[in-house]
Amino acid sequence: MTFPNLNLKPLRELTLSVPRLENQIQSLRSITSHIAESGSLDRQDQIAELRESLRSCRSFGGNFADFTRVRRRESRLLCLYMMDLGDPQSRELLPAFDENVAFSILGEGPLKKHIRTLATHLYFAHFGVERIPALNWLAHRLRQSWKNEDERRLFDPESRTYRRLADSIFSQDAPTEVAKGYREAESFDQFAERFAVPASGEFRERLLEEVILERIKKAPKEGTGQLLDQLVQEAKSRRLRTGHPLGAEAVRILIDRSISSFNSVVPAGWREQLVAYACDPRATNQANQALWWGWASKRQKEVAIRSLTELTLRQFIDLLEESLEGTGAEAQFERRAEMLLKIFDLGKVIDARLVIHEGTFFSLLPRTRQALMAHKTSGGPQHTSFVILKCTDDVFLIEGTHSFALRGFLGAERFPIPGIWSSKAGSHFPDSQFRVAERRCQIFQRHHVGNWVWDFRSQLRQHQIEWNGL
């Protein structure tokens, strides 16, 4: 298509003024002068020179400002501390990043954008007063700077997040405050990304700890959940500021919640976690006890042990019910189970061990076997499993599944399997060790004859032991 009535002049050839181009390049250089060719803020040799100067300042004394009179001073110093604070030996050779040093670097006026970015990276990477004694001062400085920034001048999503959430991200106890924003439906990585927390650094590590503990504080009594269990067990050995491992702190929270909210009874949904998150409080290894239960008072530990004892009893009762099913002896089950739980409820049971026939042992989940501190047995005519009870009044009881007769012993010296209390979980005990002959037992009670519970109490009375309430 043509337009004959239009008189169009040809376009001039585009030209670019070399002087103007050079002026623009020079302007760009001045804006990015703090960035070296490699993309880092300064070449390594410049940082190394500044490092040696600061080490001299630390060794021989002197004014911090006098030893750091270099070009691009603020960015170089922040880069140096960023690199060296993570290594304890390097950190010791530099002046501590206290308020005097922090003020010398950052001053009190508005922060330049690239300096604020570097200081923010330093904050996330080395969060904690061990590395940054001026942590609260730095957090306050960053909080004010990000909050006062014009949002229209922020183009990347991280910067917008820091401005919008500055009050929590740069607060005095930031990881705890940020952890309150965790949503149950998201993974930890999604949560950290939502708050623009870098993928590595001390802040992220502390945040993971706080998220775990915050969720433990809110866990329902029905259970902690598979995802939380996995998080705790992956991080259980991490040392907290209290000096205790994270797993131990998680257990402390569950025990204290049980005492304050559930009348000192650990909910069934939390019992296995006491061992999975820490170690069995009944174990004899003193080093493990000090590591995982060193925080516990006598009452706290008793609450934990009692809950695991009940777990052991209830697991045995399940095995007992299965063993009597279809035998015609189901009527025994309720009475036998009722008596075991009554002995427990009366406070007569001090400790318990479960010994499971090897045909059933490996059908239990590993975590369940660990929480039960269960042992194995083999042989015998009926694949019998056993529960061993250490009771008050120096009474020891052996009860078994199937048609096994209850056996009792008075005094630790008469109990035929003393090593069972100190043996490692999973140890093997042959079936014959539990089938002690009647003549060697101070109490021998069959479950299918007459009022056998009354008979059991009568045998106790013969030894001046009265368990009222059975």
Short mmCIF file of N, CA, C and O in Angstrom, two decimals, residues 302-346:
data_model
loop_
_atom_site.label_atom_id
_atom_site.label_comp_id
_atom_site.label_asym_id
_atom_site.label_seq_id
_atom_site.Cartn_x
_atom_site.Cartn_y
_atom_site.Cartn_z
N GLU A 302 10.78 -38.83 86.85
CA GLU A 302 9.80 -39.84 87.29
C GLU A 302 8.58 -39.84 86.36
O GLU A 302 8.03 -40.90 86.05
N VAL A 303 8.14 -38.66 85.95
CA VAL A 303 7.01 -38.58 85.02
C VAL A 303 7.34 -39.29 83.71
O VAL A 303 6.52 -40.03 83.16
N ALA A 304 8.56 -39.09 83.22
CA ALA A 304 8.98 -39.74 81.97
C ALA A 304 9.03 -41.25 82.12
O ALA A 304 8.51 -41.99 81.28
N ILE A 305 9.66 -41.73 83.19
CA ILE A 305 9.80 -43.18 83.40
C ILE A 305 8.44 -43.83 83.59
O ILE A 305 8.17 -44.91 83.04
N ARG A 306 7.57 -43.19 84.33
CA ARG A 306 6.23 -43.75 84.54
C ARG A 306 5.48 -43.87 83.22
O ARG A 306 4.79 -44.86 82.98
N SER A 307 5.63 -42.91 82.34
CA SER A 307 4.93 -42.97 81.06
C SER A 307 5.45 -44.13 80.21
O SER A 307 4.69 -44.81 79.52
N LEU A 308 6.76 -44.37 80.24
CA LEU A 308 7.34 -45.47 79.47
C LEU A 308 6.98 -46.81 80.07
O LEU A 308 6.82 -47.81 79.36
N THR A 309 6.85 -46.85 81.39
CA THR A 309 6.42 -48.09 82.05
C THR A 309 4.99 -48.43 81.63
O THR A 309 4.67 -49.60 81.33
N GLU A 310 4.12 -47.43 81.59
CA GLU A 310 2.75 -47.68 81.14
C GLU A 310 2.72 -48.13 79.69
O GLU A 310 1.96 -49.03 79.31
N LEU A 311 3.57 -47.50 78.85
CA LEU A 311 3.66 -47.90 77.45
C LEU A 311 4.05 -49.37 77.34
O LEU A 311 3.49 -50.13 76.54
N THR A 312 5.01 -49.79 78.18
CA THR A 312 5.46 -51.19 78.19
C THR A 312 4.32 -52.12 78.60
O THR A 312 4.09 -53.16 77.96
N LEU A 313 3.60 -51.76 79.65
CA LEU A 313 2.49 -52.59 80.11
C LEU A 313 1.40 -52.73 79.06
O LEU A 313 0.88 -53.82 78.82
N ARG A 314 1.06 -51.63 78.43
CA ARG A 314 -0.03 -51.66 77.45
C ARG A 314 0.39 -52.46 76.21
O ARG A 314 -0.46 -53.12 75.58
N GLN A 315 1.66 -52.38 75.83
CA GLN A 315 2.12 -53.20 74.71
C GLN A 315 2.04 -54.69 75.07
O GLN A 315 1.64 -55.52 74.26
N PHE A 316 2.41 -55.03 76.32
CA PHE A 316 2.30 -56.42 76.75
C PHE A 316 0.84 -56.88 76.73
O PHE A 316 0.52 -58.00 76.32
N ILE A 317 -0.07 -56.02 77.18
CA ILE A 317 -1.49 -56.37 77.21
C ILE A 317 -2.00 -56.65 75.79
O ILE A 317 -2.80 -57.57 75.57
N ASP A 318 -1.52 -55.87 74.81
CA ASP A 318 -1.89 -56.16 73.42
C ASP A 318 -1.42 -57.55 73.00
O ASP A 318 -2.14 -58.30 72.33
N LEU A 319 -0.18 -57.89 73.38
CA LEU A 319 0.35 -59.21 73.06
C LEU A 319 -0.43 -60.31 73.78
O LEU A 319 -0.69 -61.39 73.21
N LEU A 320 -0.82 -60.04 75.02
CA LEU A 320 -1.61 -61.00 75.80
C LEU A 320 -2.95 -61.25 75.13
O LEU A 320 -3.40 -62.40 75.00
N GLU A 321 -3.60 -60.20 74.70
CA GLU A 321 -4.92 -60.35 74.06
C GLU A 321 -4.80 -61.18 72.79
O GLU A 321 -5.63 -62.07 72.53
N GLU A 322 -3.76 -60.90 71.97
CA GLU A 322 -3.56 -61.67 70.75
C GLU A 322 -3.31 -63.15 71.06
O GLU A 322 -3.78 -64.04 70.35
N SER A 323 -2.57 -63.43 72.16
CA SER A 323 -2.21 -64.82 72.46
C SER A 323 -3.41 -65.64 72.92
O SER A 323 -3.44 -66.88 72.76
N LEU A 324 -4.43 -64.99 73.50
CA LEU A 324 -5.59 -65.72 74.03
C LEU A 324 -6.74 -65.78 73.04
O LEU A 324 -7.71 -66.52 73.27
N GLU A 325 -6.62 -65.03 71.95
CA GLU A 325 -7.71 -64.99 70.98
C GLU A 325 -7.90 -66.37 70.32
O GLU A 325 -6.95 -66.97 69.82
N GLY A 326 -9.12 -66.87 70.35
CA GLY A 326 -9.43 -68.14 69.71
C GLY A 326 -9.04 -69.36 70.51
O GLY A 326 -9.12 -70.49 70.01
N THR A 327 -8.62 -69.16 71.77
CA THR A 327 -8.19 -70.31 72.60
C THR A 327 -9.27 -70.77 73.56
O THR A 327 -9.10 -71.79 74.22
N GLY A 328 -10.35 -70.01 73.65
CA GLY A 328 -11.36 -70.33 74.64
C GLY A 328 -11.05 -69.73 76.00
O GLY A 328 -11.83 -69.91 76.95
N ALA A 329 -9.91 -69.06 76.11
CA ALA A 329 -9.51 -68.47 77.40
C ALA A 329 -9.63 -66.95 77.37
O ALA A 329 -8.99 -66.26 78.17
N GLU A 330 -10.45 -66.43 76.44
CA GLU A 330 -10.57 -64.97 76.32
C GLU A 330 -11.07 -64.32 77.61
O GLU A 330 -10.76 -63.16 77.88
N ALA A 331 -11.84 -65.07 78.39
CA ALA A 331 -12.38 -64.50 79.63
C ALA A 331 -11.27 -64.13 80.60
O ALA A 331 -11.43 -63.23 81.44
N GLN A 332 -10.12 -64.81 80.48
CA GLN A 332 -8.98 -64.47 81.34
C GLN A 332 -8.43 -63.08 81.04
O GLN A 332 -7.91 -62.41 81.93
N PHE A 333 -8.53 -62.72 79.75
CA PHE A 333 -7.79 -61.53 79.30
C PHE A 333 -8.14 -60.29 80.12
O PHE A 333 -7.26 -59.60 80.64
N GLU A 334 -9.43 -59.98 80.21
CA GLU A 334 -9.83 -58.74 80.86
C GLU A 334 -9.36 -58.70 82.31
O GLU A 334 -8.90 -57.67 82.79
N ARG A 335 -9.45 -59.83 83.00
CA ARG A 335 -9.07 -59.84 84.42
C ARG A 335 -7.56 -59.70 84.58
O ARG A 335 -7.08 -58.98 85.47
N ARG A 336 -6.79 -60.36 83.72
CA ARG A 336 -5.33 -60.26 83.80
C ARG A 336 -4.87 -58.85 83.45
O ARG A 336 -3.99 -58.28 84.11
N ALA A 337 -5.45 -58.29 82.39
CA ALA A 337 -5.09 -56.93 81.99
C ALA A 337 -5.48 -55.93 83.06
O ALA A 337 -4.73 -55.00 83.40
N GLU A 338 -6.67 -56.12 83.64
CA GLU A 338 -7.16 -55.21 84.67
C GLU A 338 -6.24 -55.21 85.88
O GLU A 338 -5.94 -54.16 86.46
N MET A 339 -5.76 -56.40 86.29
CA MET A 339 -4.91 -56.46 87.47
C MET A 339 -3.56 -55.76 87.21
O MET A 339 -3.05 -55.03 88.07
N LEU A 340 -2.97 -55.96 86.02
CA LEU A 340 -1.69 -55.32 85.72
C LEU A 340 -1.82 -53.80 85.76
O LEU A 340 -0.97 -53.10 86.33
N LEU A 341 -2.88 -53.29 85.14
CA LEU A 341 -3.08 -51.84 85.12
C LEU A 341 -3.41 -51.31 86.52
O LEU A 341 -3.03 -50.18 86.86
N LYS A 342 -4.09 -52.13 87.33
CA LYS A 342 -4.42 -51.70 88.69
C LYS A 342 -3.15 -51.58 89.53
O LYS A 342 -2.98 -50.63 90.30
N ILE A 343 -2.25 -52.55 89.39
CA ILE A 343 -0.97 -52.48 90.10
C ILE A 343 -0.23 -51.21 89.71
O ILE A 343 0.35 -50.52 90.56
N PHE A 344 -0.28 -50.90 88.41
CA PHE A 344 0.39 -49.68 87.93
C PHE A 344 -0.28 -48.43 88.51
O PHE A 344 0.39 -47.52 89.01
N ASP A 345 -1.61 -48.37 88.42
CA ASP A 345 -2.35 -47.19 88.90
C ASP A 345 -2.16 -46.97 90.39
O ASP A 345 -2.20 -45.83 90.88
N LEU A 346 -1.95 -48.04 91.15
CA LEU A 346 -1.73 -47.92 92.59
C LEU A 346 -0.32 -47.41 92.91
O LEU A 346 0.01 -47.19 94.08
#
